[in-house]
Coordinates of C-alpha atoms in Angstrom, one line a residue:
M1 CA 107.4 29.6 57.8
T2 CA 110.8 30.6 59.1
S3 CA 111.4 31.6 62.7
T4 CA 111.7 35.3 62.4
A5 CA 111.5 36.8 65.9
P6 CA 114.7 38.1 67.4
E7 CA 114.1 35.9 70.5
A8 CA 114.3 32.8 68.2
L9 CA 117.5 33.9 66.4
E10 CA 120.1 33.9 69.2
G11 CA 119.9 32.8 72.8
Q12 CA 120.1 35.5 75.4
H13 CA 120.2 33.2 78.5
P14 CA 123.2 31.9 80.2
V15 CA 124.1 28.3 80.5
A16 CA 121.7 26.6 82.9
A17 CA 122.5 27.5 86.5
P18 CA 120.6 28.4 89.6
V19 CA 119.0 31.8 89.1
A20 CA 119.0 34.1 92.1
E21 CA 116.0 36.2 93.1
P22 CA 116.0 39.4 90.9
S23 CA 117.7 42.3 92.5
S24 CA 115.9 45.6 93.3
W25 CA 117.3 47.2 90.1
Q26 CA 116.0 44.3 88.0
R27 CA 112.6 44.6 89.6
R28 CA 112.5 48.3 88.8
L29 CA 113.5 47.7 85.2
R30 CA 110.7 45.2 84.7
R31 CA 108.3 48.1 84.2
F32 CA 110.3 49.0 81.0
G33 CA 110.3 45.5 79.7
Y34 CA 113.4 44.0 81.3
A35 CA 113.1 40.3 81.6
P36 CA 115.7 38.3 83.6
P37 CA 116.1 34.7 82.7
A38 CA 113.3 32.5 84.1
P39 CA 114.5 29.8 86.5
D40 CA 112.7 27.1 84.5
A41 CA 113.9 28.5 81.1
A42 CA 115.3 25.9 78.7
P43 CA 119.1 26.3 78.8
I44 CA 120.9 27.2 75.6
G45 CA 124.2 25.4 75.1
L46 CA 127.5 27.3 75.1
R47 CA 128.2 26.3 71.5
D48 CA 125.0 27.8 70.3
R49 CA 125.6 30.9 72.3
L50 CA 129.0 31.4 70.7
V51 CA 128.0 30.3 67.2
P52 CA 124.1 30.5 67.0
P53 CA 122.6 28.2 64.3
Y54 CA 120.6 29.6 61.4
T55 CA 116.9 29.2 61.6
R56 CA 115.2 26.8 59.2
P57 CA 111.6 26.7 57.9
S58 CA 109.5 24.2 59.9
A59 CA 108.8 20.8 58.5
R60 CA 105.2 21.7 58.2
I61 CA 105.9 24.3 55.6
W62 CA 107.8 21.8 53.5
S63 CA 105.1 19.2 53.8
L64 CA 102.4 21.7 52.8
L65 CA 104.5 22.5 49.7
G66 CA 104.9 18.8 49.0
I67 CA 108.7 19.0 49.3
G68 CA 110.6 16.0 50.9
P69 CA 113.3 16.3 53.5
G70 CA 116.3 15.8 51.1
R71 CA 115.0 18.3 48.6
A72 CA 114.0 20.7 51.4
E73 CA 117.6 20.7 52.7
R74 CA 119.0 21.5 49.2
L75 CA 116.5 24.2 48.7
W76 CA 117.2 25.7 52.1
R77 CA 120.9 25.9 51.2
L78 CA 120.1 27.4 47.8
L79 CA 118.0 30.1 49.4
A80 CA 121.0 31.4 51.4
W81 CA 122.3 32.9 48.2
G82 CA 119.4 32.6 45.9
G83 CA 117.1 34.8 48.0
P84 CA 119.6 37.7 48.3
L85 CA 120.5 37.4 44.6
L86 CA 116.8 37.6 43.6
V87 CA 116.3 40.7 45.7
T88 CA 119.5 42.2 44.3
A89 CA 118.3 41.6 40.7
V90 CA 115.1 43.5 41.4
A91 CA 117.2 46.4 42.9
G92 CA 119.5 46.4 39.9
L93 CA 116.7 46.5 37.4
L94 CA 115.2 49.5 39.2
R95 CA 118.4 51.4 39.5
F96 CA 119.7 50.8 36.0
W97 CA 116.4 51.4 34.2
N98 CA 116.8 54.7 32.2
L99 CA 119.8 55.5 34.2
G100 CA 120.9 58.2 31.7
K101 CA 117.7 60.1 32.3
P102 CA 117.3 62.9 32.9
H103 CA 120.0 63.8 30.4
A104 CA 121.3 66.7 32.5
V105 CA 123.9 67.6 35.1
I106 CA 121.8 67.4 38.2
F107 CA 122.6 69.1 41.5
D108 CA 126.2 68.5 42.6
E109 CA 127.0 66.3 39.6
T110 CA 128.3 69.6 38.3
Y111 CA 131.3 69.1 40.6
Y112 CA 131.8 65.4 40.9
A113 CA 131.2 64.3 37.3
K114 CA 133.8 66.8 36.0
D115 CA 136.3 66.2 38.8
S116 CA 136.1 62.5 38.3
W117 CA 136.7 62.9 34.6
A118 CA 139.8 65.0 35.2
L119 CA 141.0 62.6 38.0
I120 CA 140.7 59.5 35.9
N121 CA 142.5 61.1 32.9
Q122 CA 145.3 63.0 34.6
G123 CA 145.4 62.0 38.2
Y124 CA 144.3 65.4 39.7
E125 CA 141.2 67.6 39.5
G126 CA 141.3 70.5 37.1
A127 CA 139.9 74.1 37.2
W128 CA 136.9 73.8 34.9
P129 CA 135.5 76.9 33.1
K130 CA 132.1 78.1 34.0
D131 CA 129.1 77.1 31.9
I132 CA 130.9 74.0 30.5
D133 CA 128.0 71.7 31.5
K134 CA 126.0 72.4 28.4
T135 CA 128.9 71.6 26.1
I136 CA 129.5 68.4 28.0
L137 CA 125.9 67.3 27.4
T138 CA 125.8 68.2 23.7
D139 CA 129.4 67.3 22.6
P140 CA 131.5 65.7 25.3
G141 CA 134.1 64.7 22.8
S142 CA 135.1 68.3 22.2
V143 CA 135.7 69.0 25.9
L144 CA 139.3 69.2 26.9
V145 CA 140.4 68.4 30.4
P146 CA 141.8 71.5 32.1
T147 CA 145.5 71.1 33.1
D148 CA 145.3 73.9 35.7
P149 CA 144.7 72.4 39.1
G150 CA 141.3 72.9 40.8
Y151 CA 140.7 73.4 44.5
V152 CA 138.4 70.6 45.7
V153 CA 137.2 69.9 49.2
H154 CA 136.7 66.2 49.3
P155 CA 139.3 63.3 49.2
P156 CA 139.6 61.6 45.8
M157 CA 138.3 58.0 46.4
G158 CA 134.6 58.6 45.5
K159 CA 135.7 60.5 42.4
W160 CA 138.0 57.6 41.3
V161 CA 134.9 55.3 41.6
I162 CA 132.8 57.6 39.5
G163 CA 135.6 58.1 37.0
V164 CA 135.8 54.4 36.3
G165 CA 132.2 54.5 35.0
E166 CA 133.1 57.5 32.8
K167 CA 136.1 55.7 31.4
L168 CA 134.0 52.7 30.5
F169 CA 130.9 54.4 29.1
G170 CA 132.0 57.9 28.3
F171 CA 131.7 61.4 29.7
E172 CA 127.9 61.6 29.8
P173 CA 125.2 61.0 32.4
F174 CA 125.0 57.2 32.1
G175 CA 128.8 57.0 32.4
W176 CA 129.1 59.1 35.5
R177 CA 126.2 57.4 37.2
F178 CA 127.1 53.8 36.3
M179 CA 129.5 53.0 39.2
V180 CA 127.2 54.6 41.8
A181 CA 124.3 52.6 40.5
L182 CA 126.4 49.4 40.6
L183 CA 127.6 50.1 44.2
G184 CA 124.0 50.9 45.2
T185 CA 122.9 47.5 43.8
L186 CA 125.7 45.6 45.4
S187 CA 124.9 47.3 48.7
V188 CA 121.5 45.6 48.6
L189 CA 123.2 42.2 48.2
M190 CA 125.5 43.0 51.0
L191 CA 122.7 44.0 53.3
C192 CA 120.8 40.8 52.6
R193 CA 123.8 38.7 53.5
I194 CA 124.7 40.9 56.5
G195 CA 121.1 40.7 57.8
R196 CA 121.0 36.9 57.3
R197 CA 124.2 36.5 59.4
L198 CA 123.1 39.1 62.0
F199 CA 119.6 37.6 62.5
R200 CA 120.5 34.0 61.6
S201 CA 117.5 34.2 59.3
T202 CA 117.5 34.2 55.4
F203 CA 114.0 35.6 55.5
L204 CA 114.9 38.6 57.7
G205 CA 118.1 39.2 55.7
C206 CA 116.2 39.3 52.4
L207 CA 113.6 41.5 54.0
A208 CA 116.2 44.1 55.1
G209 CA 117.6 44.0 51.6
L210 CA 114.1 44.4 50.0
L211 CA 113.5 47.5 52.2
L212 CA 116.8 49.0 51.1
A213 CA 115.9 48.3 47.4
V214 CA 112.6 50.3 47.7
D215 CA 113.9 53.2 49.8
G216 CA 113.6 56.3 47.8
L217 CA 116.7 58.1 49.2
H218 CA 118.9 55.1 48.5
F219 CA 117.3 54.7 45.1
V220 CA 117.8 58.3 44.0
M221 CA 121.4 58.4 45.4
S222 CA 122.1 55.2 43.4
R223 CA 121.1 57.1 40.2
T224 CA 123.1 60.3 40.9
A225 CA 126.8 60.9 40.7
L226 CA 127.4 62.1 44.3
L227 CA 129.9 60.9 46.9
D228 CA 127.5 59.9 49.7
Q229 CA 126.3 56.7 48.1
V230 CA 129.9 55.6 47.6
L231 CA 130.6 56.4 51.3
M232 CA 127.6 54.3 52.3
F233 CA 128.9 51.4 50.3
F234 CA 132.3 51.3 52.1
V235 CA 130.7 51.9 55.5
L236 CA 128.3 48.9 55.0
A237 CA 131.2 46.8 53.6
A238 CA 133.2 47.6 56.8
F239 CA 130.3 46.6 59.0
G240 CA 129.8 43.3 57.1
C241 CA 133.5 42.5 57.5
L242 CA 133.3 43.1 61.2
V243 CA 130.3 40.9 61.5
L244 CA 132.2 38.1 59.7
D245 CA 135.2 38.7 61.9
R246 CA 133.0 38.3 65.0
D247 CA 131.6 35.0 63.8
R248 CA 135.0 33.7 62.9
T249 CA 136.6 34.6 66.2
R250 CA 133.7 33.1 68.2
K251 CA 134.1 29.9 66.2
R252 CA 137.8 29.9 67.2
L253 CA 136.9 30.3 70.8
A254 CA 134.3 27.5 70.6
A255 CA 136.9 25.2 69.0
A256 CA 139.4 25.8 71.8
L257 CA 137.0 25.2 74.7
P258 CA 136.9 21.7 76.3
E259 CA 134.0 19.3 76.0
D260 CA 132.7 17.0 78.7
E261 CA 132.0 13.3 78.4
E262 CA 128.7 13.9 76.7
G263 CA 130.2 16.2 74.1
V264 CA 128.8 19.4 75.7
L265 CA 131.0 22.5 75.4
R266 CA 132.1 23.9 78.7
P267 CA 133.5 27.4 79.6
D268 CA 137.1 27.7 80.6
A269 CA 138.4 30.8 82.2
E270 CA 142.0 30.2 81.4
I271 CA 141.4 29.5 77.7
A272 CA 139.0 32.4 77.4
E273 CA 141.5 34.8 78.9
T274 CA 144.7 33.6 77.3
L275 CA 143.7 32.3 73.8
R276 CA 145.3 34.3 71.0
L277 CA 142.8 34.7 68.2
G278 CA 145.4 34.8 65.5
W279 CA 145.2 36.2 62.0
R280 CA 142.0 38.1 61.4
P281 CA 141.8 39.0 57.7
W282 CA 138.2 40.2 57.9
R283 CA 139.1 42.9 60.4
I284 CA 141.9 44.0 58.2
A285 CA 139.4 44.1 55.3
A286 CA 137.2 46.3 57.5
G287 CA 140.2 48.6 58.0
V288 CA 140.7 48.9 54.3
S289 CA 136.9 49.6 53.8
L290 CA 137.0 52.3 56.6
G291 CA 140.1 53.9 55.0
L292 CA 138.2 54.0 51.6
A293 CA 135.2 55.5 53.4
A294 CA 137.3 58.3 54.9
A295 CA 138.9 58.8 51.6
T296 CA 135.5 59.4 50.1
K297 CA 134.2 61.9 52.7
W298 CA 135.7 62.8 56.0
N299 CA 132.7 61.8 58.1
G300 CA 133.9 58.2 57.5
L301 CA 136.3 59.0 60.3
Y302 CA 133.5 59.0 62.9
V303 CA 132.4 55.7 61.6
M304 CA 135.9 54.3 62.0
V305 CA 135.9 55.3 65.7
A306 CA 132.4 53.8 66.3
F307 CA 133.1 50.5 64.5
G308 CA 136.6 50.3 66.2
L309 CA 134.9 50.4 69.6
L310 CA 132.2 48.0 68.5
T311 CA 134.7 45.3 67.4
V312 CA 136.6 45.5 70.7
L313 CA 133.3 45.2 72.7
W314 CA 132.4 42.2 70.6
D315 CA 135.8 40.6 71.6
V316 CA 134.9 41.3 75.3
G317 CA 131.5 39.6 74.8
G318 CA 133.0 36.6 73.1
R319 CA 135.6 36.1 75.9
R320 CA 133.0 36.6 78.6
T321 CA 130.7 34.0 77.0
A322 CA 133.7 31.6 76.7
G323 CA 134.2 31.9 80.5
A324 CA 136.6 34.8 81.1
V325 CA 136.3 36.2 84.6
R326 CA 138.0 39.4 83.6
P327 CA 137.1 39.8 79.9
Y328 CA 138.1 43.5 79.6
A329 CA 141.6 42.8 81.0
A330 CA 141.9 39.8 78.7
V331 CA 140.9 41.9 75.7
I332 CA 143.3 44.7 76.7
R333 CA 146.2 42.2 76.9
K334 CA 145.4 40.0 73.9
D335 CA 143.2 41.9 71.4
L336 CA 143.5 45.7 71.8
V337 CA 146.8 46.2 70.0
P338 CA 146.0 43.8 67.1
A339 CA 142.6 45.5 66.8
F340 CA 144.2 49.0 66.6
V341 CA 146.8 47.8 64.1
S342 CA 144.2 46.0 61.9
V343 CA 142.0 49.1 61.7
V344 CA 143.8 52.4 62.2
P345 CA 147.2 52.0 60.4
V346 CA 145.5 50.0 57.6
A347 CA 142.9 52.7 57.2
V348 CA 145.6 55.5 57.1
A349 CA 147.7 53.6 54.6
T350 CA 144.6 53.0 52.4
Y351 CA 143.6 56.7 52.7
L352 CA 147.1 57.8 51.6
A353 CA 147.0 55.3 48.7
T354 CA 143.9 57.0 47.2
W355 CA 146.0 60.2 46.8
T356 CA 148.5 58.5 44.5
G357 CA 147.3 60.5 41.5
W358 CA 147.9 63.7 43.3
L359 CA 151.3 62.5 44.7
V360 CA 152.7 61.5 41.4
S361 CA 151.4 64.6 39.6
D362 CA 153.3 67.8 39.1
K363 CA 150.4 70.1 39.0
G364 CA 148.0 69.0 41.7
Y365 CA 146.5 71.8 43.8
F366 CA 149.0 72.6 46.7
R367 CA 151.2 69.8 45.4
H368 CA 154.4 71.9 45.9
W369 CA 153.2 74.0 48.8
A370 CA 156.0 72.8 51.1
E371 CA 158.8 73.7 48.7
D372 CA 157.3 77.1 48.0
H373 CA 156.8 77.7 51.8
D374 CA 160.4 76.8 52.6
K375 CA 161.6 79.2 49.9
A376 CA 159.4 81.9 51.4
V377 CA 160.2 81.5 55.1
G378 CA 163.4 79.4 55.1
G379 CA 162.0 76.2 56.5
G380 CA 160.2 75.5 59.7
T381 CA 159.6 73.2 62.6
W382 CA 158.4 70.3 60.4
G383 CA 160.9 70.7 57.7
W384 CA 162.3 67.3 58.4
L385 CA 159.1 65.7 57.1
P386 CA 158.8 64.8 53.4
D387 CA 157.6 67.7 51.2
W388 CA 154.7 65.7 49.8
L389 CA 153.4 64.9 53.3
R390 CA 153.6 68.5 54.5
S391 CA 151.9 69.7 51.3
L392 CA 149.1 67.1 51.8
W393 CA 148.7 68.1 55.4
H394 CA 148.4 71.8 54.5
Y395 CA 145.9 70.9 51.8
E396 CA 143.9 68.9 54.4
S397 CA 144.0 71.7 56.9
E398 CA 142.7 74.2 54.4
V399 CA 139.9 71.8 53.5
Y400 CA 139.0 71.3 57.2
T401 CA 138.8 75.1 57.6
F402 CA 136.4 75.3 54.7
H403 CA 134.1 72.5 56.0
V404 CA 133.8 73.8 59.5
G405 CA 133.1 77.3 58.2
L406 CA 130.6 76.4 55.6
T407 CA 127.5 78.3 56.8
S408 CA 126.2 79.8 53.5
P409 CA 122.4 79.4 53.4
H410 CA 120.9 77.0 50.9
T411 CA 117.3 76.5 49.9
Y412 CA 117.4 72.8 50.7
Q413 CA 119.5 72.7 53.8
S414 CA 118.1 71.0 56.8
N415 CA 118.8 70.3 60.5
P416 CA 119.8 66.7 61.4
W417 CA 116.9 66.6 63.9
S418 CA 114.5 66.6 60.9
W419 CA 116.1 63.9 58.9
I420 CA 114.5 60.9 60.4
V421 CA 111.0 62.3 59.7
L422 CA 112.1 63.5 56.2
G423 CA 111.5 67.2 57.1
R424 CA 113.3 68.8 54.2
P425 CA 114.3 66.6 51.2
V426 CA 116.6 68.0 48.4
S427 CA 115.3 68.6 44.9
Y428 CA 118.1 67.6 42.5
F429 CA 116.3 68.4 39.3
Y430 CA 113.1 70.3 38.3
E431 CA 111.6 71.3 35.0
S432 CA 108.1 72.3 33.9
P433 CA 107.6 70.9 30.4
A434 CA 104.6 72.1 28.4
P435 CA 101.8 69.7 27.4
G436 CA 102.9 67.6 24.5
T437 CA 106.7 68.2 25.1
K438 CA 109.4 66.2 26.9
G439 CA 107.0 63.4 27.9
C440 CA 104.2 65.7 29.3
P441 CA 100.8 64.3 28.2
A442 CA 99.4 66.3 25.4
D443 CA 96.0 66.4 27.1
A444 CA 97.4 68.0 30.3
T445 CA 95.5 71.2 31.2
E446 CA 98.7 72.9 32.5
K447 CA 102.4 72.4 32.6
C448 CA 103.8 69.2 34.0
A449 CA 106.3 68.8 36.8
Q450 CA 109.5 66.8 36.2
E451 CA 111.5 66.4 39.4
V452 CA 114.1 64.2 41.0
L453 CA 113.6 64.5 44.7
A454 CA 116.0 63.0 47.2
L455 CA 113.3 61.7 49.5
G456 CA 113.3 58.5 51.5
T457 CA 110.2 56.3 51.2
P458 CA 108.0 58.0 53.8
L459 CA 106.3 55.0 55.3
L460 CA 109.6 53.2 55.6
W461 CA 111.3 56.1 57.4
W462 CA 108.3 56.8 59.7
A463 CA 108.2 53.1 60.6
A464 CA 112.0 53.4 61.2
C465 CA 111.2 56.0 63.9
F466 CA 109.5 53.2 65.9
A467 CA 112.1 50.6 64.9
I468 CA 114.9 52.8 66.4
L469 CA 113.1 53.0 69.7
Y470 CA 112.6 49.2 69.5
V471 CA 116.3 48.4 69.0
L472 CA 117.3 50.9 71.7
W473 CA 114.9 49.2 74.1
R474 CA 116.1 45.8 73.1
W475 CA 119.7 46.7 73.5
A476 CA 119.2 48.4 76.8
F477 CA 116.8 45.9 78.5
R478 CA 117.3 42.6 76.6
R479 CA 121.1 42.9 76.2
D480 CA 120.7 42.0 72.5
W481 CA 124.1 42.6 70.7
R482 CA 122.4 42.8 67.3
A483 CA 120.3 45.7 68.4
G484 CA 123.4 47.4 69.7
A485 CA 125.2 46.9 66.5
I486 CA 122.3 48.4 64.5
A487 CA 122.1 51.3 66.8
C488 CA 125.8 51.9 66.5
G489 CA 125.6 52.0 62.7
I490 CA 122.7 54.6 62.9
A491 CA 124.5 56.7 65.5
A492 CA 127.8 56.7 63.6
G493 CA 126.2 58.0 60.5
W494 CA 123.7 60.4 62.1
L495 CA 124.9 61.8 65.5
P496 CA 128.1 63.5 64.4
W497 CA 126.1 66.0 62.3
F498 CA 124.6 67.3 65.5
L499 CA 128.0 68.8 66.3
Y500 CA 127.7 71.0 63.2
Q501 CA 124.1 72.3 63.3
E502 CA 125.1 75.7 62.1
R503 CA 126.8 74.3 59.1
T504 CA 125.1 73.9 55.7
I505 CA 124.0 70.3 55.7
F506 CA 121.5 68.3 53.8
L507 CA 119.1 65.3 54.2
F508 CA 120.9 63.2 51.6
Y509 CA 123.9 62.8 54.0
A510 CA 121.6 60.4 55.9
V511 CA 122.0 57.8 53.1
V512 CA 125.0 56.5 55.0
F513 CA 122.8 55.0 57.8
V514 CA 119.8 54.0 55.6
P515 CA 121.0 50.3 55.6
F516 CA 120.9 50.3 59.4
L517 CA 117.4 51.8 59.4
C518 CA 116.4 48.9 57.2
L519 CA 118.0 46.4 59.6
A520 CA 116.1 48.0 62.4
V521 CA 112.8 47.8 60.6
A522 CA 113.4 44.1 59.7
M523 CA 114.2 43.3 63.3
M524 CA 111.0 45.0 64.4
L525 CA 109.0 43.1 61.8
G526 CA 110.6 39.9 63.1
A527 CA 109.3 40.7 66.6
I528 CA 105.8 41.5 65.2
I529 CA 105.7 38.1 63.5
G530 CA 106.6 36.4 66.8
P531 CA 109.1 33.9 68.2
R532 CA 109.3 30.2 67.5
G533 CA 107.0 28.5 69.9
S534 CA 104.2 31.1 69.6
S535 CA 100.7 29.9 68.9
E536 CA 99.7 29.5 65.3
R537 CA 97.1 32.2 65.8
R538 CA 99.7 34.6 67.2
R539 CA 102.1 34.1 64.3
T540 CA 99.4 34.3 61.7
F541 CA 98.2 37.7 63.0
G542 CA 101.8 38.8 63.3
A543 CA 102.7 37.7 59.8
V544 CA 99.6 39.5 58.4
A545 CA 100.5 42.7 60.2
A546 CA 104.1 42.6 59.1
G547 CA 103.2 41.7 55.5
C548 CA 100.7 44.6 55.3
L549 CA 103.4 47.0 56.5
V550 CA 105.9 45.8 53.9
L551 CA 103.3 45.9 51.1
L552 CA 102.4 49.5 52.1
I553 CA 106.1 50.5 52.0
V554 CA 106.5 48.9 48.5
W555 CA 103.3 50.7 47.4
N556 CA 104.6 53.9 48.8
F557 CA 107.8 53.6 46.7
I558 CA 105.8 52.9 43.6
Y559 CA 103.6 55.9 44.3
F560 CA 106.6 58.2 44.5
W561 CA 108.4 56.6 41.5
P562 CA 107.7 59.6 39.2
I563 CA 109.4 62.1 41.5
Y564 CA 112.3 59.7 42.1
T565 CA 113.1 59.2 38.4
G566 CA 112.2 62.6 36.9
T567 CA 109.1 61.3 35.1
P568 CA 106.9 64.2 33.8
I569 CA 103.5 64.1 35.5
P570 CA 100.6 66.6 35.5
L571 CA 101.1 69.3 38.1
D572 CA 98.1 68.2 40.2
Q573 CA 99.6 64.7 40.5
W574 CA 102.9 66.3 41.6
R575 CA 101.0 68.4 44.2
N576 CA 99.3 65.2 45.6
R577 CA 102.8 63.8 46.3
M578 CA 103.9 66.8 48.3
W579 CA 102.6 65.4 51.6
L580 CA 104.4 68.1 53.7
D581 CA 104.7 71.8 52.9
T582 CA 108.5 71.5 53.5
W583 CA 108.9 69.1 50.6
V584 CA 108.2 71.9 48.0

């Protein structure tokens, strides 16, 4: 069995040194679980603290399976990609199965499917006539793209993505859902690999990916042409790039530090504080991903701020571990400006690039606002700026006014406080076919229910409530950077919505931080299984408990499958799945 507990995955203790008597604040924190390094704790080398090794299955596991050392090494290397790819294949089969069903324009697909089709064909969104959805479903070839510009309230990147699928497979449900399903599937692969690198465990990485594969909200959003799943993909990609960047820079620090006569790496304050970390392509890639996230929906800007602070703090931690006496000052001198340039200007340039279709068009909404404004008022303070930039700025300011003032009541709106417990999911599609029609069993005693409900897998989300508390505790009292990173991802996707509690908002916005919930649950399950060195009895009980929870989550996903996919079921079976009154 692999070593799966967080304690076994990266050392938290400093290089061996005399440990002073705990201070009064440390003694007070012990009641909350704070554990200062024990004086007799086995020291963890500086190299392993900078670049922790990946955990391997014990030799006993291989011997029980009858696998020799050489073959075991090859198999272990194969599993690094084989495991994530297997989980991703399962996720892909689930997401692409009957993707074109229901054959309908569900929920906000009525906006994004049409805007994407216009964008991919003419570079800007059009003003679509009302009641065009039925014609699109019955005879899409007869539908002409409107040349009059339409007023839209989201940047274009997510619609470009959806439009690619429409260009490949046509202006119909499978076409406009294809790219979202593809990104949803690839996000499972990314999470497996990110979790593996984060926890230094292939097992925990694949477990996090499996949890994402069977989350109902992620599943439904992967099969619906909305923008939030595209946003989630770019946010997760940015996080993965920053984790890669962290590993690469810490390897660079380790390579620059001196070794003693025995080949043991030693800290060096001068090197740690003055070393230039050089070209960091993964952080630039993170800047591109964050720009694409903001160009999909504006809440990606909050993620950019959070992740920007996160990567700087990781630099501080790396230099401190390498021996820096004043790590913050060193980061300000050496890393702060490169970090800013790698993220913010790159993200802004990427954001502007996604508006290319609007910029080169002659009919985009507000495209000539600056010229018309100058004719009306004779110029202004900002007249020296390019017309296209002033027009885009005006467009963005109008969109901002719309978003902050959006308070129209909606049947399925919810407060962000209720999201984590799935207080009010969103029904994307509902019909009541009669017995013997549209898949409703002929022997049904009453009409069936056919629904697509954007609902997270309840047992996974309710377990995540405890997992969030666990990662916060571990970050605060065990100084575990991985717990802090996971908490940052959750906070960046969730907390900003508390600033707009009077605005009309929905549970499906939470899909942005679902991958981080899965990482939190995987980390908690690793702790339940137990650290390396625990007794066989302890790890057996832990593995059984963790395995039961995972199996219950998978069962829960299967149980709710009909209301995730719009499968007609008898009404009494539908009622049995409405566990809370607020789900109806």
